[in-house]
Amino acid sequence: MDSPTGARPIIALRGVSKTYWRDTIEVPVLAQLDLDVADGEFLALMGPSGSGKSTILNLVSGIDSPTAGRVVVAGVDLGSLDQAALAAFRARHVGFIFQSYNLIPVLTAFQNVELPLLLTGLDRRQRKQHVLDVLGIVGLHGRSEHYPRQLSGGQEQRVAIARAIVSDPSLLVADEPTGDLDAASATEILDLLGRLNREFGKTVVMVTHDPRAAERAHRVLHLDKGVLVESVRRDRP
Amino acid sequence: MTRFLPFILRSTLRNKRRTVLTILSLIISLFLFCTLRTVITSLAASLESASTARLITRRSTSLTFMMPASYRDRLAQIPGVEDVAYMSWFGGVYIDERNFFAQFAVDPVRYLVMYPEYRLTPEEKETFRRERTACIIGEKLARKYGFKKGDRITLRGTIFEGIWDFTVCGIALPATPDLDTNWLLFNGEYLNQRMGDFGQVGTFVLKLKDPSRAGDIARIVDATFANSAAETKTETEKAFQLGFISMLGNIQAVIYALGSAIVIAIGLVSMNTMMMAARERTREIAVLKALGFNDRTVVGLVLAEALLITLVGGLLGAGLARLVFAFSNFNAGGFFQQFKVTDGTLAQAMGIALFLGLVSGLAPAWNAARLRIVDALRHSG
Ligand SMILES: Nc1ncnc2c1ncn2[C@@H]1O[C@H](COP(=O)(O)OP(=O)(O)OP(=O)(O)O)[C@@H](O)[C@H]1O
Ligand SMILES: [Mg+2]
């Protein structure tokens, strides 16, 4: 099956269902869902609260598993991986960007960004080089020794983005990355995500409620009652 | 694992006050543990150094009563007894009551022969035998007060009244380091003379030809003086000391019970700390896992944090006990020959710290491994 943009898909969901149980009541969230995301695509997911947007991100990034169906990311069928292999998969392929940043408060910006590199074979000098590089990319050279509480929300989110890209994953998943930010900071963050997508070829899957955020995407999908509907498609530059 | 060290360190310092309090309670409890255990090892050490080859004969009624010096000849005739010397507890005060050390008036010739483990030169022994007011002091006593040969030591008698001047003629070196040398010996003839030839002594020391016959000979000795004006009680030197520190078994039981109670209490404290610390960080652990930290790494981090806290506490507590007792020369007013925190005690304390770390880290580590990322990220806002 071809991906909508014609490029090789980095994400392929096939017949994916997800059902939660609240006590004994079944709560179906996703049913028989198909989705392809092309390598290098910037995709926005929109939809009402509770429609299952975060659930899709969780499945794609390998922190949750479907009730039925297959999730293939970067050529790997996630259903075939055990806990440790999934962790290794995330370390290698996925960069997470959360709404509330989720930085470790007792670590400096530098140390937060360094965390994913602790799992690699890089030595201290190499790690330092990588961390300073990505802090440069997100425009925070001078802030490496700052603690999260010493940074503004926008700066915190940029540290989080630096942490997400420091190990050079091909896929960035962002769950309402601008949800906690003022308009100016939100614009900065969206600019940054756009740049990472254009200049560094990162595939971005972003959940958002903000139409202006969605404007940055090549494609906007609306999720409602378990169905994905394409609303916008722009040509990639 | 060293690359994770800064992270582990930062984590323990997250709630500084709580971590410091936990470490403090660990320090105190392991210090107490070391102290209690050293009571046991010190008592055991003093028994170790006591001889079974010598018998002590004293009055059956009480240590404080004396008996005729003339018993010596009858004791010496008992088969199996090689030599007999007398020693009397003097109980004088040096300057004031706090300066407690043992003083004995002893047989000026035979006593030194019977205790070869205290080393003296032939000249020192000769002077001791010859000079009425000569005294020999142990090395430890000499060090404690800076006494040198030729110094004068003045004691105020309590049992034997008056002022007693002695001149140090020799300083005895212990053959083995566990021997106590916190004492003073002086010529028993001098005591006898000043007491108007009263002819009384406190105890006799009997050297045996065959230590394995100690029990038999002790019974023969006591039978010899049965129904006399001064009945005797004879036991090995070891048993004699055991009498001093009687009920050693009970002491041990009490000490072990106390030690266990302390360790359990502190175990609960540090367990609580680790649980609280981990609960507050559920979300962070979920984030680490999302970033690709696998369950083993996360478990390792949580355990390492618990171990860091308990091992630091253990190291400081046990180390402090060792240093404090080494430098303060503590001996409970002379009750212990030496009060030294042994390597074995240190090792046990560290073992306990290790155990506490593992136990208190176990539940949070287990929770961290089990933690589902999505749940943790959804809930704790
Ligand atoms: N672990 C869970 N247990 C039970 N129900 C769950 C669980 N996770 C999600 N749900 C339910 O699944 C549905 C989809 O949740 P999801 O978080 O994916 O929605 P969302 O589209 O991201 O919503 P929002 O815009 O509010 O973030 C919701 O009804 C939610 O209550
Ligand atoms: Mg959501």
XYZ file of C-alpha atoms in Angstrom, chain A residues 46-206:
161
model
C -6.478 16.709 15.442
C -9.765 15.729 16.960
C -11.920 16.097 20.016
C -10.707 15.275 23.449
C -10.833 11.576 24.153
C -10.901 10.616 20.491
C -7.687 8.619 20.768
C -5.015 10.929 19.369
C -2.583 10.250 22.186
C -3.355 6.584 21.906
C -2.163 6.610 18.301
C 1.062 8.355 19.299
C 1.625 5.821 22.065
C 1.193 2.935 19.653
C 3.471 4.475 17.059
C 6.190 5.215 19.573
C 6.120 1.790 21.132
C 5.019 2.705 24.648
C 1.659 0.988 24.222
C 0.492 -1.989 22.230
C -2.671 -2.453 20.172
C -5.457 -4.840 21.090
C -5.394 -6.049 17.504
C -3.556 -5.202 14.280
C 0.034 -4.472 13.333
C 2.240 -1.478 13.991
C 5.320 -1.263 11.809
C 7.760 1.573 12.386
C 11.046 2.034 10.531
C 10.585 -1.448 9.146
C 10.192 -3.030 12.585
C 7.007 -4.851 13.581
C 6.653 -3.604 17.142
C 4.439 -6.546 18.088
C 7.432 -8.831 17.757
C 9.565 -6.959 20.288
C 9.893 -7.715 23.981
C 10.214 -5.044 26.686
C 13.969 -4.564 26.326
C 13.868 -4.585 22.524
C 11.059 -2.027 22.550
C 13.123 0.192 24.845
C 16.056 -0.131 22.477
C 13.742 0.652 19.575
C 12.542 3.849 21.262
C 16.088 4.897 22.102
C 17.121 4.399 18.507
C 14.120 5.625 16.513
C 11.783 7.828 18.562
C 12.125 11.288 20.028
C 9.392 12.281 22.497
C 8.083 15.803 22.962
C 5.446 16.188 25.668
C 2.975 18.926 26.424
C 4.416 19.447 29.900
C 8.067 19.037 28.774
C 8.791 16.321 31.355
C 12.318 17.449 32.088
C 14.040 16.038 35.162
C 14.039 18.970 37.602
C 17.252 18.059 39.423
C 19.258 17.884 36.235
C 20.603 20.836 34.268
C 19.556 21.431 30.671
C 22.808 19.787 29.621
C 22.219 16.731 31.790
C 18.626 16.395 30.646
C 19.688 16.407 27.036
C 22.501 13.984 27.797
C 20.148 11.338 29.257
C 19.402 9.434 26.010
C 23.115 9.392 25.191
C 23.866 7.542 28.438
C 22.335 4.537 26.730
C 24.769 4.713 23.829
C 28.395 3.729 23.595
C 29.546 7.328 23.293
C 32.256 8.506 25.664
C 31.950 11.630 27.762
C 33.668 13.902 25.258
C 31.507 12.708 22.379
C 28.370 13.056 24.467
C 29.317 16.593 25.359
C 29.838 17.447 21.704
C 26.433 16.058 20.727
C 24.637 17.807 23.568
C 26.213 21.177 22.787
C 25.412 20.698 19.106
C 21.706 20.124 19.664
C 21.481 22.856 22.303
C 22.852 25.076 19.553
C 20.224 23.866 17.094
C 17.413 24.725 19.516
C 19.056 28.083 20.275
C 20.071 27.484 23.882
C 23.884 27.528 23.794
C 24.155 29.736 26.827
C 21.666 27.835 28.947
C 23.283 24.429 29.326
C 23.950 24.840 33.046
C 20.459 26.122 33.834
C 17.976 23.999 35.703
C 14.452 23.626 34.302
C 13.008 25.941 36.968
C 15.390 28.661 35.767
C 13.984 28.490 32.241
C 10.812 29.811 30.635
C 8.223 27.361 29.335
C 9.348 27.893 25.767
C 12.967 27.312 26.761
C 12.027 24.186 28.676
C 10.254 22.830 25.645
C 13.321 23.585 23.535
C 15.460 21.628 25.978
C 12.948 18.798 25.660
C 13.235 18.985 21.874
C 17.011 18.928 22.143
C 16.677 15.807 24.294
C 14.368 14.278 21.675
C 16.803 14.803 18.802
C 20.148 14.274 20.529
C 20.346 10.604 19.622
C 19.281 11.449 16.072
C 16.035 9.459 15.825
C 14.173 9.486 12.521
C 10.767 10.013 14.150
C 9.585 12.784 16.463
C 6.268 12.340 18.255
C 4.863 15.466 19.856
C 1.709 15.427 21.974
C 0.345 18.976 22.101
C 3.854 20.462 22.252
C 2.498 24.032 22.391
C -0.422 23.296 24.685
C 1.190 24.933 27.728
C 2.834 27.833 25.898
C 1.926 31.438 25.109
C 1.476 32.375 21.456
C 5.000 33.709 20.934
C 6.697 30.690 22.465
C 4.357 28.388 20.593
C 5.381 29.987 17.302
C 9.054 29.485 18.177
C 8.499 25.836 18.974
C 6.528 25.274 15.771
C 9.242 27.017 13.757
C 11.762 24.727 15.365
C 9.750 21.589 14.582
C 9.342 22.788 10.986
C 13.075 23.298 10.705
C 13.844 19.873 12.138
C 11.496 18.422 9.581
C 12.861 20.396 6.608
C 16.538 20.664 7.353
C 17.149 17.490 9.291
C 14.584 15.263 7.591
C 12.834 14.275 10.805
C 9.414 12.742 10.440
C 7.105 14.612 12.808
C 3.797 13.314 14.120
C 2.169 16.015 16.188
